[in-house]
Each structure stands twice: as C-alpha cells, then as structure tokens.
mmCIF file with all atom_site columns, C-alpha atoms in Angstrom:
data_model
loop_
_atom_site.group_PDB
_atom_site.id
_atom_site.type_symbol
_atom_site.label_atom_id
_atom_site.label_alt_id
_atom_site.label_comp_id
_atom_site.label_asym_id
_atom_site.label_entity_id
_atom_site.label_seq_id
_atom_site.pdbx_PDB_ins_code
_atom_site.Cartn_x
_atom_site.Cartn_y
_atom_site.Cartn_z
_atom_site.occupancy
_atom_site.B_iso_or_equiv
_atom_site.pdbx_formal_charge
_atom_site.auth_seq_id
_atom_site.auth_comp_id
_atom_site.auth_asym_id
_atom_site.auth_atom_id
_atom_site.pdbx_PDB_model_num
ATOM 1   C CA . UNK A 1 1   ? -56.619 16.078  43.465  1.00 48.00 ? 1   UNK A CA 1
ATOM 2   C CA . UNK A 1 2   ? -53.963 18.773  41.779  1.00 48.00 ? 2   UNK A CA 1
ATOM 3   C CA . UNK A 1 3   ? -51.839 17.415  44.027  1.00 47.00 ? 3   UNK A CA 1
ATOM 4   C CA . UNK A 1 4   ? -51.869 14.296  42.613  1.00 44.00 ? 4   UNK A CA 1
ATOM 5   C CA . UNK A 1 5   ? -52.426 15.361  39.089  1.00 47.00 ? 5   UNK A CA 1
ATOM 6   C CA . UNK A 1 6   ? -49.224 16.997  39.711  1.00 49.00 ? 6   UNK A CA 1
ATOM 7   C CA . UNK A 1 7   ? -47.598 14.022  40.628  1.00 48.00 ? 7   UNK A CA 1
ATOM 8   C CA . UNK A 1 8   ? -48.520 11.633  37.895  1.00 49.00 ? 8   UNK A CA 1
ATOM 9   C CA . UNK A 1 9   ? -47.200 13.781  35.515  1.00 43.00 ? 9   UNK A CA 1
ATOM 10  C CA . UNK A 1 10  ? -43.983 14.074  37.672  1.00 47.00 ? 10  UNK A CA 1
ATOM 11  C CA . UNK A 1 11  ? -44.143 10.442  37.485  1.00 46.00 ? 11  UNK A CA 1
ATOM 12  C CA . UNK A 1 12  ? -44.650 10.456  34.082  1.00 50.00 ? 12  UNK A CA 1
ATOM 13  C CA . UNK A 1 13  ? -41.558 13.101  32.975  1.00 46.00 ? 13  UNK A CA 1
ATOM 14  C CA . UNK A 1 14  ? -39.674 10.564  34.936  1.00 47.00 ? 14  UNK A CA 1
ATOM 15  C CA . UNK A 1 15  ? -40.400 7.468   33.061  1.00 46.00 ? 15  UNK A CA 1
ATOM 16  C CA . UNK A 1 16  ? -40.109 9.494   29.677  1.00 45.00 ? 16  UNK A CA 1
ATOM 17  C CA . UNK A 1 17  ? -36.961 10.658  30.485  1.00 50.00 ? 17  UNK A CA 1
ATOM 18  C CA . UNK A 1 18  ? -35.840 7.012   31.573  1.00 48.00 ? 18  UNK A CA 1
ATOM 19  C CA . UNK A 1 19  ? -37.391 5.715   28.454  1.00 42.00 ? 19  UNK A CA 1
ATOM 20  C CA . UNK A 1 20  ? -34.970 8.013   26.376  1.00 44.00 ? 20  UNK A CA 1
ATOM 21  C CA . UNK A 1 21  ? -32.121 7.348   28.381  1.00 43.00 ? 21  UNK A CA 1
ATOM 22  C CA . UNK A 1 22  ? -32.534 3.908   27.898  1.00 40.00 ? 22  UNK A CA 1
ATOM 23  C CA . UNK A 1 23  ? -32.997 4.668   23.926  1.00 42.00 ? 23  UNK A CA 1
ATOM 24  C CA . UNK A 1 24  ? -29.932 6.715   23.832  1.00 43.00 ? 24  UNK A CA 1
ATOM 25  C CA . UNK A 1 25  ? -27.940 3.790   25.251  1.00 44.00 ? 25  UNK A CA 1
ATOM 26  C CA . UNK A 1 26  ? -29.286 0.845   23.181  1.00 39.00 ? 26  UNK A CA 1
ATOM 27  C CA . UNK A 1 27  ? -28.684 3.335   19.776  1.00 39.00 ? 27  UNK A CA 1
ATOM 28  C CA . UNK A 1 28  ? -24.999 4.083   21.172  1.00 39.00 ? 28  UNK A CA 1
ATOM 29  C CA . UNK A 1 29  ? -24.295 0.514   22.112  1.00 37.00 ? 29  UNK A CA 1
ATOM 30  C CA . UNK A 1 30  ? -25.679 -0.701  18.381  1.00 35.00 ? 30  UNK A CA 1
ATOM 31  C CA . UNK A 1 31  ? -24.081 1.873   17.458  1.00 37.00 ? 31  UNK A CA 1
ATOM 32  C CA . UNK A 1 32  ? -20.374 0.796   18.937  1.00 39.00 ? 32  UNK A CA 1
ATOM 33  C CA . UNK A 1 33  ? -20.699 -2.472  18.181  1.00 35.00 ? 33  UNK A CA 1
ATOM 34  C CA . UNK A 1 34  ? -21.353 -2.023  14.241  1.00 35.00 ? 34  UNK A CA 1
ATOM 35  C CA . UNK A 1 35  ? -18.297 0.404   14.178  1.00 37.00 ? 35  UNK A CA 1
ATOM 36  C CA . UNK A 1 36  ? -16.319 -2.149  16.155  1.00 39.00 ? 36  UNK A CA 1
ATOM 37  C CA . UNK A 1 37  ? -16.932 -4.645  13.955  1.00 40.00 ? 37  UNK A CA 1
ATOM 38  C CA . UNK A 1 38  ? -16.358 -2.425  10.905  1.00 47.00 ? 38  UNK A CA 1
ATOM 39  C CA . UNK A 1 39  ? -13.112 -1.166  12.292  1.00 54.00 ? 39  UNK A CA 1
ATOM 40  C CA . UNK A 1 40  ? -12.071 -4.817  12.987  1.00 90.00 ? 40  UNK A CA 1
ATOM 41  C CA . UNK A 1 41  ? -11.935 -6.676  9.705   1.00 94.00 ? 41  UNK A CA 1
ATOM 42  C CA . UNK A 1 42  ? -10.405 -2.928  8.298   1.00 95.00 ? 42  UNK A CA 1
ATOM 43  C CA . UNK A 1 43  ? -7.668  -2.893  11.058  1.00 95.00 ? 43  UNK A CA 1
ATOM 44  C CA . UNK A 1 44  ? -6.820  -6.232  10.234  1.00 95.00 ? 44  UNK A CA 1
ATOM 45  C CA . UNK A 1 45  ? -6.905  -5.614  6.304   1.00 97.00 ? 45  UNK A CA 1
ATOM 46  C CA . UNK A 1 46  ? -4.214  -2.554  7.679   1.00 97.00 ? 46  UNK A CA 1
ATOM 47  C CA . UNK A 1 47  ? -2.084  -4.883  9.550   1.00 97.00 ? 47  UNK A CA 1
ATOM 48  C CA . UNK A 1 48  ? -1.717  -7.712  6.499   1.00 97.00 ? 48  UNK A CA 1
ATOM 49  C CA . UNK A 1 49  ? -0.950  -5.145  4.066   1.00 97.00 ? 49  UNK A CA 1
ATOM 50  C CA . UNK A 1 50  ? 1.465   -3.074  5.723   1.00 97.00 ? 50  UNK A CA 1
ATOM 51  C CA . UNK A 1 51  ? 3.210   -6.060  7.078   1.00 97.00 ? 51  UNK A CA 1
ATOM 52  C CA . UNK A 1 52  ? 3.572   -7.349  3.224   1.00 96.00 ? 52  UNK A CA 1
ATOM 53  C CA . UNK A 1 53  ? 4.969   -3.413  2.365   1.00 95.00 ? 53  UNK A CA 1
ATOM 54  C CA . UNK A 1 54  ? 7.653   -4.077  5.602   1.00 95.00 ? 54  UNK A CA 1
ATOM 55  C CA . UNK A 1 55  ? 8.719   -7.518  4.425   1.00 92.00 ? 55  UNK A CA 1
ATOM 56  C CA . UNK A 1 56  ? 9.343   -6.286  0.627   1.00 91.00 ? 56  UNK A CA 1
ATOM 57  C CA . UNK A 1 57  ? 11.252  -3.318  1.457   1.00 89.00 ? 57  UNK A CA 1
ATOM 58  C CA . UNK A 1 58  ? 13.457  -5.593  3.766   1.00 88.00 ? 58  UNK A CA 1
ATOM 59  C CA . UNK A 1 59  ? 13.663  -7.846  0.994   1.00 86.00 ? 59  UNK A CA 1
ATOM 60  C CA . UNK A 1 60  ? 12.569  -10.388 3.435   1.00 87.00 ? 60  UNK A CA 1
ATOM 61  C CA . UNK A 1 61  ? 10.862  -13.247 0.778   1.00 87.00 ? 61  UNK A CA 1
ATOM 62  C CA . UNK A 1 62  ? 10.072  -15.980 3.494   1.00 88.00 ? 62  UNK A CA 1
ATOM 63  C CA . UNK A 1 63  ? 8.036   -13.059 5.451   1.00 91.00 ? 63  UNK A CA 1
ATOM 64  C CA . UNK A 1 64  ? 6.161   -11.183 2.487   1.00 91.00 ? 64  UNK A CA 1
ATOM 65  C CA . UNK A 1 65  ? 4.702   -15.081 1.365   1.00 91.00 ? 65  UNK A CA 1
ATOM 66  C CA . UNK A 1 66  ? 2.708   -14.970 4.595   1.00 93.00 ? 66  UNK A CA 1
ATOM 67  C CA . UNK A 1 67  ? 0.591   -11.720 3.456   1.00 96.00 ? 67  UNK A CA 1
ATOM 68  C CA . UNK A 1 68  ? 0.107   -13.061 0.163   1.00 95.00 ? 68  UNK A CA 1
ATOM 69  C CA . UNK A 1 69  ? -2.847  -14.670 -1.555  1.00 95.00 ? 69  UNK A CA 1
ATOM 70  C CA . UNK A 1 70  ? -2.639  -18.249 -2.268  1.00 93.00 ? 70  UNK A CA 1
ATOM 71  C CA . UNK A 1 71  ? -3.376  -17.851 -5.756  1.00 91.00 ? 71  UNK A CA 1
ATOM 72  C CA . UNK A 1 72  ? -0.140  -15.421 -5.806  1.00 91.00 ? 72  UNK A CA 1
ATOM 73  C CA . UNK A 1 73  ? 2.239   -17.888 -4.321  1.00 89.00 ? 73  UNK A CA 1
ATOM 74  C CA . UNK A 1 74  ? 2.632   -20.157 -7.209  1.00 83.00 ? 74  UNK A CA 1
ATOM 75  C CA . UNK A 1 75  ? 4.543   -17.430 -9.140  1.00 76.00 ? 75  UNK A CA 1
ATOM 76  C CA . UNK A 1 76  ? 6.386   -16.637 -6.163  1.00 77.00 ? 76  UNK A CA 1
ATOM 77  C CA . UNK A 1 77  ? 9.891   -18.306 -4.833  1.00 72.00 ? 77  UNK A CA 1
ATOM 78  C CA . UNK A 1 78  ? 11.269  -17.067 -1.383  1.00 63.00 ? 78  UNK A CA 1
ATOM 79  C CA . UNK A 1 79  ? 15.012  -16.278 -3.662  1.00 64.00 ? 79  UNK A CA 1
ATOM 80  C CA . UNK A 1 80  ? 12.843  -13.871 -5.589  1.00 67.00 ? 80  UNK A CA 1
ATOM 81  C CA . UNK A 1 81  ? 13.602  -11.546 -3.304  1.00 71.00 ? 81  UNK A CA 1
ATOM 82  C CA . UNK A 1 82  ? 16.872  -10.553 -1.800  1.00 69.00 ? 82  UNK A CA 1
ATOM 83  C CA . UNK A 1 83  ? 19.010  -7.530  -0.490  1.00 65.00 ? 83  UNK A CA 1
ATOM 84  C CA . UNK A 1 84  ? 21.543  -8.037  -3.570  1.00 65.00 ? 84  UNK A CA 1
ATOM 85  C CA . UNK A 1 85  ? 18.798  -8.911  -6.156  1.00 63.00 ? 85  UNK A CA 1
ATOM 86  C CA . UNK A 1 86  ? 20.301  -5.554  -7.855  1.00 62.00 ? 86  UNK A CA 1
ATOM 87  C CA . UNK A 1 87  ? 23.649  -6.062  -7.116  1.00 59.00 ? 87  UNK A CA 1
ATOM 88  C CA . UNK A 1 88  ? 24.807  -7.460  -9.746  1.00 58.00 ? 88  UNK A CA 1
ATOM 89  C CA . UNK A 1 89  ? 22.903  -5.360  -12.289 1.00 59.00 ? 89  UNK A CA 1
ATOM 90  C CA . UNK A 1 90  ? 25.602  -2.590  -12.361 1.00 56.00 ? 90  UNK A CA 1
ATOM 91  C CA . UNK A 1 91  ? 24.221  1.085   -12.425 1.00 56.00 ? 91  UNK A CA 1
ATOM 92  C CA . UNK A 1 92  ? 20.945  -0.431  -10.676 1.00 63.00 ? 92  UNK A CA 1
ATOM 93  C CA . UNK A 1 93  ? 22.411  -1.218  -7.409  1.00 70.00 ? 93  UNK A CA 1
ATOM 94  C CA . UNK A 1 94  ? 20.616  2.119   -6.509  1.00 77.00 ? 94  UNK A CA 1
ATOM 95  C CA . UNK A 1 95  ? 17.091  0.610   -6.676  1.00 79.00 ? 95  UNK A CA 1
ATOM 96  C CA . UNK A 1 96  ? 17.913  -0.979  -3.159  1.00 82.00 ? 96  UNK A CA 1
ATOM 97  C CA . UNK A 1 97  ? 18.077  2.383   -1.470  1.00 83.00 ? 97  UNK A CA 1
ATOM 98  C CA . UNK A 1 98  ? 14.994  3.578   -3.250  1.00 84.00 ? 98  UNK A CA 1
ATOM 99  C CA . UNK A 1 99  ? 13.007  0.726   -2.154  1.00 85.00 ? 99  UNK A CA 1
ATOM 100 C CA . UNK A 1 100 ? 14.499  0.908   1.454   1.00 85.00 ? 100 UNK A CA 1
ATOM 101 C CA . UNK A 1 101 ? 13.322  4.649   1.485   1.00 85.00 ? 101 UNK A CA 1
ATOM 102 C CA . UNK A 1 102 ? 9.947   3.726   0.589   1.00 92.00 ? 102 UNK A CA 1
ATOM 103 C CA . UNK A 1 103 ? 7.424   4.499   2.791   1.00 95.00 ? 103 UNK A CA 1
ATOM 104 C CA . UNK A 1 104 ? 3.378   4.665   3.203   1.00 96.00 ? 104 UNK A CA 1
ATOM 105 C CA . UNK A 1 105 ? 0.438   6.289   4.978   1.00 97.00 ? 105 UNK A CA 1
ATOM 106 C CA . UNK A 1 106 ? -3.149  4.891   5.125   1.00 97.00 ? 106 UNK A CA 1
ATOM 107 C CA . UNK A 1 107 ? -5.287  6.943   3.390   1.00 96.00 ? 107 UNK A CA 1
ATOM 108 C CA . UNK A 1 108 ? -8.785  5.305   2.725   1.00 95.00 ? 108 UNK A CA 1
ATOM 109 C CA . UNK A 1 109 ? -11.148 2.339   2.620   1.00 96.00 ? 109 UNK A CA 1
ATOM 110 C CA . UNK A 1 110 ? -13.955 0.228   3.872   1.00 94.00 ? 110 UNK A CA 1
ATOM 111 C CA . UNK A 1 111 ? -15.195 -2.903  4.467   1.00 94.00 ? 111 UNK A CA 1
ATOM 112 C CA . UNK A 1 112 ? -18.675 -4.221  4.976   1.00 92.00 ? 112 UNK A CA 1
ATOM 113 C CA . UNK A 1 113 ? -19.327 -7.500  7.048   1.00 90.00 ? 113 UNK A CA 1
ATOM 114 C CA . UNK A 1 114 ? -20.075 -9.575  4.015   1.00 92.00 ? 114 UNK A CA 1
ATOM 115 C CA . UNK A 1 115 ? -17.428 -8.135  2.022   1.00 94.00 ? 115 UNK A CA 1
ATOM 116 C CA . UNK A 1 116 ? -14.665 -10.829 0.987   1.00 95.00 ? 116 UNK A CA 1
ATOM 117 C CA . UNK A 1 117 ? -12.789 -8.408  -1.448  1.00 96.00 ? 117 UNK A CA 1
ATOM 118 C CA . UNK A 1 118 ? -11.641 -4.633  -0.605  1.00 96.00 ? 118 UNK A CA 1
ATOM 119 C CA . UNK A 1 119 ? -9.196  -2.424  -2.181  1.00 97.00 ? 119 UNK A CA 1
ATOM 120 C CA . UNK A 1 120 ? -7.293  -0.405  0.273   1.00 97.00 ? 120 UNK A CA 1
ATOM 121 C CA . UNK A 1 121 ? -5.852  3.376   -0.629  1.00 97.00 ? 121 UNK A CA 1
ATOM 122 C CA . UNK A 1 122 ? -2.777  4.369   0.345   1.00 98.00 ? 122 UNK A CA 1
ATOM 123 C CA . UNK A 1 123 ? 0.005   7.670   0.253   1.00 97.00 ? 123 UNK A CA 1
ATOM 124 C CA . UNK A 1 124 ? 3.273   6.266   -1.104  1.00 96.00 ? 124 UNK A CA 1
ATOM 125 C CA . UNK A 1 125 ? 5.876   8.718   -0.887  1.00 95.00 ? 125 UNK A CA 1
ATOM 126 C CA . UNK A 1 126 ? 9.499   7.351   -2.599  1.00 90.00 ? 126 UNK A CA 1
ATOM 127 C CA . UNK A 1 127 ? 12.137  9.019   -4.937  1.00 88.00 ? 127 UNK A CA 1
ATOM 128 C CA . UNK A 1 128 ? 10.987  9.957   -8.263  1.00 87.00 ? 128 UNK A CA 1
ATOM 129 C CA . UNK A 1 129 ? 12.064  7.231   -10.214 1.00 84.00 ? 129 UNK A CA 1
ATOM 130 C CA . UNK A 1 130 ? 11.306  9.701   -14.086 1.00 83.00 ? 130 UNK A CA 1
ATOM 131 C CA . UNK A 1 131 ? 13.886  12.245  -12.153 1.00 84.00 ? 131 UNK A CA 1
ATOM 132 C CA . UNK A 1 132 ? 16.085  9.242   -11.556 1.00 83.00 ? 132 UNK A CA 1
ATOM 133 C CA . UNK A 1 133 ? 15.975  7.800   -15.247 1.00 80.00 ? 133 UNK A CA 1
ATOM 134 C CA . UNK A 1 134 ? 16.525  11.668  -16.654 1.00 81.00 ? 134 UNK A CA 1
ATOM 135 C CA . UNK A 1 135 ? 19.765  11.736  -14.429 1.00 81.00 ? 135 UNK A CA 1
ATOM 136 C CA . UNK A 1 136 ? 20.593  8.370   -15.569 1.00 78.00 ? 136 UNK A CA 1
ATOM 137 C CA . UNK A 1 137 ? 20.130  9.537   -18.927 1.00 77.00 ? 137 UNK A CA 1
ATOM 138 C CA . UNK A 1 138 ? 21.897  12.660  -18.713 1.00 80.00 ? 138 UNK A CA 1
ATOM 139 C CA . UNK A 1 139 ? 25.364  11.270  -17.254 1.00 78.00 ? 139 UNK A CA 1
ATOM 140 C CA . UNK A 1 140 ? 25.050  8.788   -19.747 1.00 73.00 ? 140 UNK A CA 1
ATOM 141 C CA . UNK A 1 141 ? 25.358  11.175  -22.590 1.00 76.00 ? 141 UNK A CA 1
ATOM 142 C CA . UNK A 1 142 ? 28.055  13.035  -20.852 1.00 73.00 ? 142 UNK A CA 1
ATOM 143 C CA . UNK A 1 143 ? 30.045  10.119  -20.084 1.00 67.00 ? 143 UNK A CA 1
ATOM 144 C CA . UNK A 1 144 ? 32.966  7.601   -21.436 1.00 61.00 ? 144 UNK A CA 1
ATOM 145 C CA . UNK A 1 145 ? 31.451  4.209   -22.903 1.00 55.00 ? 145 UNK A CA 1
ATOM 146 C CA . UNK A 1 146 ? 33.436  2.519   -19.445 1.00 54.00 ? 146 UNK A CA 1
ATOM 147 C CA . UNK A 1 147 ? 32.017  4.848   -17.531 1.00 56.00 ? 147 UNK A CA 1
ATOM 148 C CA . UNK A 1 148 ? 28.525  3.490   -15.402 1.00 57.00 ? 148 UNK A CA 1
ATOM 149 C CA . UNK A 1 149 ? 26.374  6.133   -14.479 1.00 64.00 ? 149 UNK A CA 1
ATOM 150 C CA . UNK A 1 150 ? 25.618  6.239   -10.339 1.00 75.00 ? 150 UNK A CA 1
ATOM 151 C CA . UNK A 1 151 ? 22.905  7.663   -8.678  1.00 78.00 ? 151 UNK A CA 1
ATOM 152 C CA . UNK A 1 152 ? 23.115  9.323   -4.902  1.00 81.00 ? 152 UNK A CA 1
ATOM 153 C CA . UNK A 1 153 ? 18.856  8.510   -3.955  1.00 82.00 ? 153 UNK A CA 1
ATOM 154 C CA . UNK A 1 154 ? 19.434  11.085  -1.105  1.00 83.00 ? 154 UNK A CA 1
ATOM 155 C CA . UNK A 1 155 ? 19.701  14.068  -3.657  1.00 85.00 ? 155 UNK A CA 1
ATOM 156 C CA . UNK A 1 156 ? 16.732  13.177  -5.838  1.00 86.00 ? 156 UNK A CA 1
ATOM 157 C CA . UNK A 1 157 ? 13.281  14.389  -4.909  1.00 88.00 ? 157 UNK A CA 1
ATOM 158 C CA . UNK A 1 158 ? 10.720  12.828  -3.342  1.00 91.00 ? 158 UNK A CA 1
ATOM 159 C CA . UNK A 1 159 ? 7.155   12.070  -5.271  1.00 90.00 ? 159 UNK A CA 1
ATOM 160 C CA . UNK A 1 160 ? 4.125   11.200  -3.450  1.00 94.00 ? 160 UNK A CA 1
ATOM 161 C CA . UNK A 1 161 ? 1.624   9.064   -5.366  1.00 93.00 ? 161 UNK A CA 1
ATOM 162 C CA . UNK A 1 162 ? -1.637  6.837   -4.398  1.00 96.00 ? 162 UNK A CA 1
ATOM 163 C CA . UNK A 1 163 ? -1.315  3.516   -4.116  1.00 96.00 ? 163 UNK A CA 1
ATOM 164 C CA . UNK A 1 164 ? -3.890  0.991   -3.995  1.00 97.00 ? 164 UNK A CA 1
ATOM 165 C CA . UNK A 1 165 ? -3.710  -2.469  -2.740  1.00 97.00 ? 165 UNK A CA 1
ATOM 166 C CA . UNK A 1 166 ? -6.174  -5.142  -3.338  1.00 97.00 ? 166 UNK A CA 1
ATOM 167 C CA . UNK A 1 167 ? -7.304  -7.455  -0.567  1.00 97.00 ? 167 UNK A CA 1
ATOM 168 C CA . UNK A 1 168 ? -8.901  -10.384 -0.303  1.00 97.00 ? 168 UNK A CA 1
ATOM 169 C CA . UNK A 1 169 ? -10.642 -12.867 3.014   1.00 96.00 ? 169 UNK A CA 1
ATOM 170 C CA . UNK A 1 170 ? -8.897  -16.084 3.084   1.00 95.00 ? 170 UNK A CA 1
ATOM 171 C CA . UNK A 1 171 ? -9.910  -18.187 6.181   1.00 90.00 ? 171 UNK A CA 1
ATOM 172 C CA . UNK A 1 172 ? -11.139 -15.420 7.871   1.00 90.00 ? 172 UNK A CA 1
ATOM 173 C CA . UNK A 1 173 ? -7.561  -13.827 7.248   1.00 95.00 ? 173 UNK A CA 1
ATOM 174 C CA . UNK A 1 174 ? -7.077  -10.667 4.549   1.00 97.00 ? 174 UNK A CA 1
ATOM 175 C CA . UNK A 1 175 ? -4.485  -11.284 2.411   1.00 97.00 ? 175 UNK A CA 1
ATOM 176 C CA . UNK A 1 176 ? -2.489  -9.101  -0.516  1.00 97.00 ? 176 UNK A CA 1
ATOM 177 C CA . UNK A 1 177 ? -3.415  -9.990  -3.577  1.00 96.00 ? 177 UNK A CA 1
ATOM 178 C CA . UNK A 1 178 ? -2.076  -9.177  -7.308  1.00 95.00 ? 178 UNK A CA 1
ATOM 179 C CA . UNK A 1 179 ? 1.158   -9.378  -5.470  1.00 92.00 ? 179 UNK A CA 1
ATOM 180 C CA . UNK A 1 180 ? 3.345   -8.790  -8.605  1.00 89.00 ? 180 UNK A CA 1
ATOM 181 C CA . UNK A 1 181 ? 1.440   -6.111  -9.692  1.00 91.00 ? 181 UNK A CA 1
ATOM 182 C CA . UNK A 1 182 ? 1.644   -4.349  -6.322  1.00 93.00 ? 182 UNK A CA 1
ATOM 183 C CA . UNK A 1 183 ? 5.783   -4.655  -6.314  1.00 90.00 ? 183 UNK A CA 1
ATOM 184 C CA . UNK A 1 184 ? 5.785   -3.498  -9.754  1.00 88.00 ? 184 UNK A CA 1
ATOM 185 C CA . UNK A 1 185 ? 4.219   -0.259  -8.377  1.00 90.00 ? 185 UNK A CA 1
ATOM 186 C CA . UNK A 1 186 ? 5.620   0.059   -5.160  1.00 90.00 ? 186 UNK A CA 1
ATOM 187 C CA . UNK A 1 187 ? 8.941   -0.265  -6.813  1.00 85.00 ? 187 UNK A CA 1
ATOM 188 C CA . UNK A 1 188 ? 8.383   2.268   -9.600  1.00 84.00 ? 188 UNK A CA 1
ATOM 189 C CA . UNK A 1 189 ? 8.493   0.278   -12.657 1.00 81.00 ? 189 UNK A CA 1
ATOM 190 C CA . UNK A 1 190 ? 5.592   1.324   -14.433 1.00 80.00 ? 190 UNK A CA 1
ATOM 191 C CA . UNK A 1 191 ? 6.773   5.102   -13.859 1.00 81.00 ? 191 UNK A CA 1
ATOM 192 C CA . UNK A 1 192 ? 10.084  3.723   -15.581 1.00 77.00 ? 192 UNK A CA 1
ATOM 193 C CA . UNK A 1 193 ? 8.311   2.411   -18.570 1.00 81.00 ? 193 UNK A CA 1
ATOM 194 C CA . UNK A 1 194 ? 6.126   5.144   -18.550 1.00 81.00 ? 194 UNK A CA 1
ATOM 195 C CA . UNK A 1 195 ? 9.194   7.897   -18.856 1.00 75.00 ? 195 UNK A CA 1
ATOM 196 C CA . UNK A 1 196 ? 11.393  5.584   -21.266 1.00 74.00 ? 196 UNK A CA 1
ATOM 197 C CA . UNK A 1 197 ? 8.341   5.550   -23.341 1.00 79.00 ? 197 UNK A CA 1
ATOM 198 C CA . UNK A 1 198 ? 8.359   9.131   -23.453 1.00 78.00 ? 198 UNK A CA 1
ATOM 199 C CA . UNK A 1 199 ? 11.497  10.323  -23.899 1.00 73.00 ? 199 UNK A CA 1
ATOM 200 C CA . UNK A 1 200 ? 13.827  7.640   -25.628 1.00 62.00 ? 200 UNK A CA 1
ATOM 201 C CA . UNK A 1 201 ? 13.387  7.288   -29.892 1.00 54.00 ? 201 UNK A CA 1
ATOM 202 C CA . UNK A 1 202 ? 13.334  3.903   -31.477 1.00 52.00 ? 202 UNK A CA 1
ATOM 203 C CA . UNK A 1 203 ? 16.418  4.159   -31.746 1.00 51.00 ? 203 UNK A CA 1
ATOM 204 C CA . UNK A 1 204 ? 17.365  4.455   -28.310 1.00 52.00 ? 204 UNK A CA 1
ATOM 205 C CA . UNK A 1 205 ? 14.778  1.339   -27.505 1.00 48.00 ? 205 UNK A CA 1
ATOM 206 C CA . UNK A 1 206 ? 16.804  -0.665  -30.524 1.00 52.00 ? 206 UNK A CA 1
ATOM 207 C CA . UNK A 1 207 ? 13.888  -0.511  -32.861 1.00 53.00 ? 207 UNK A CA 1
ATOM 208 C CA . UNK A 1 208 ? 15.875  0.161   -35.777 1.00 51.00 ? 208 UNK A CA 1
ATOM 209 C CA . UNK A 1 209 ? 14.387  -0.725  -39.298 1.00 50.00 ? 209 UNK A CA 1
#
C-alpha cells in the first residue's frame, strides 16, 4: 500500500509538472504572438517613415508622395522638390548639403492593434542651422554689399534634436502625415525663424515705422 501511495503521488508530480509546462508554453506562445503583432504594424510605421526621410533628403518628389497621407498630397507637386530647389537662391545653395547630411535614429513609440493614428519619436542629428544663420550674419556685416556670404556645412557643428513624426493607417498601410510640417522641421526652418526672431531688430526684419 506505501508502495503505491508512493506512486500516485509520483504520478501526480508528473502530471503537475506537465500541467505547468504546458502553462508556460501557452503564456509564452500568447505571449509571442501579441508582441509579434505589436512589433508588426510598428516595424511597418518604421519602414514608411524612414523611407519618406530617404526620399526628401534625396530630393526625390515622385518617391516621398508614396509615404504621404492622401490628405497631404493635394498641396504637394512632384517639382516641389528638387536637387537645385536652392540653387538659384544665392547664399542658400548650402541648405542642400545640410539636408543631405541629415540623418535619424528611432527612438520611441507604440502602437496598439486598434490604433489608426501614432506619433513616432525620433533622434535627428543635422548642422545647427542658429550657428549657421549667426555665421551668415556675421560675414554679412564684415563684408562688401557684392559680396554673398558662403557657408562650408562641414565646419559647423552638429545639433541633435527630437523629432516626431505623425502617422496615420491608410488601407492597412501607415502613412506620413502633416507632411509640410515635418519638412519644415527636418529642414530647420522653424530653428531659423526662431533665431531671426531673436537676434535681428525691426529694423533688420524691415519693420521700420
């Protein structure tokens, strides 16, 4: 009789511990899925955005439409952006190196399975555009009136700054959306505005009374 005693609860450690093992697998498998899923619609939010960020610093218009939103491609024409867009803007020619020397790192963000909006977050390292406007600034006080200020992007510091890019589910595709507002940013212009702002008088800005 202890023999068999002994054996049923043998018998019985065994089943608990099969029980459990099962348990552990179901949890990791729910587990694996969920996070697959999860990492799926955020991997593809990734890819869409970052493709957009390659196709505008290659000035590539015809590619950067394909990330976009449809409600941001009415205000967008494929000549809106080109290579020589500053080219003809003398003293501004250097904004195509800036933008070329761009670059980004994904930082954060999240999406949820019903989630048809997300914002993603991230590092944007480029040439300080205030450090490039003071150097503007400065040559231009210590030049000729023919003389056009030039900038070398290679000797002005980096700045690294968040940057956050809003997304949005369009046929079960994620798309970049508040385009203009994103190139405004990626290309520096509010830090421009920002630093002209700042440091030029109403004079400067022709806001003579």
């Amino acid at each position: 009789m202890a023999c068999l005693a002994t054996m049923e609860v043998i018998i019985m450690k065994k089943k608990l511990g099969i029980l459990c093992l099962i348990a552990v697998m179901l949890v990791t498998a729910v587990s694996c899925s969920a996070g697959g899923a999860k990492g799926g619609e955020l991997d593809k939010a990734k890819k869409s955005a970052e493709a957009f960020f390659d196709a505008l610093i290659k000035f590539d218009g015809p590619e950067l439409k394909k990330y976009m939103a449809e409600a941001d491609l009415k205000d967008f024409a494929d000549d809106d952006l080109s290579e020589d867009m500053f080219a003809d803007d003398e003293g501004f020619d250097f904004m195509t190196d800036v933008i070329k020397n761009t670059s980004i790192k994904f930082k954060s963000g999240e999406i949820k399975p019903e989630d048809k909006e997300t914002q993603l977050t991230y590092e944007m390292t480029r040439s300080d555009m205030s450090a490039i406007f003071k150097e503007l600034e400065d040559q231009a006080k210590n030049a000729g009136e023919d003389t056009m200020p030039s900038i070398d992007v290679k000797k002005i510091a980096n700045k690294t700054l968040d940057l956050t890019i809003d997304m949005v589910k369009e046929k079960d595709e994620w798309k970049v959306t508040h385009a203009d507002d994103l190139v405004m940013k990626i290309w520096g212009v509010d830090e421009i505005m920002e630093y002209v702002f700042a440091n030029l008088g109403d004079e400067d800005l022709g806001n003579e009374d």
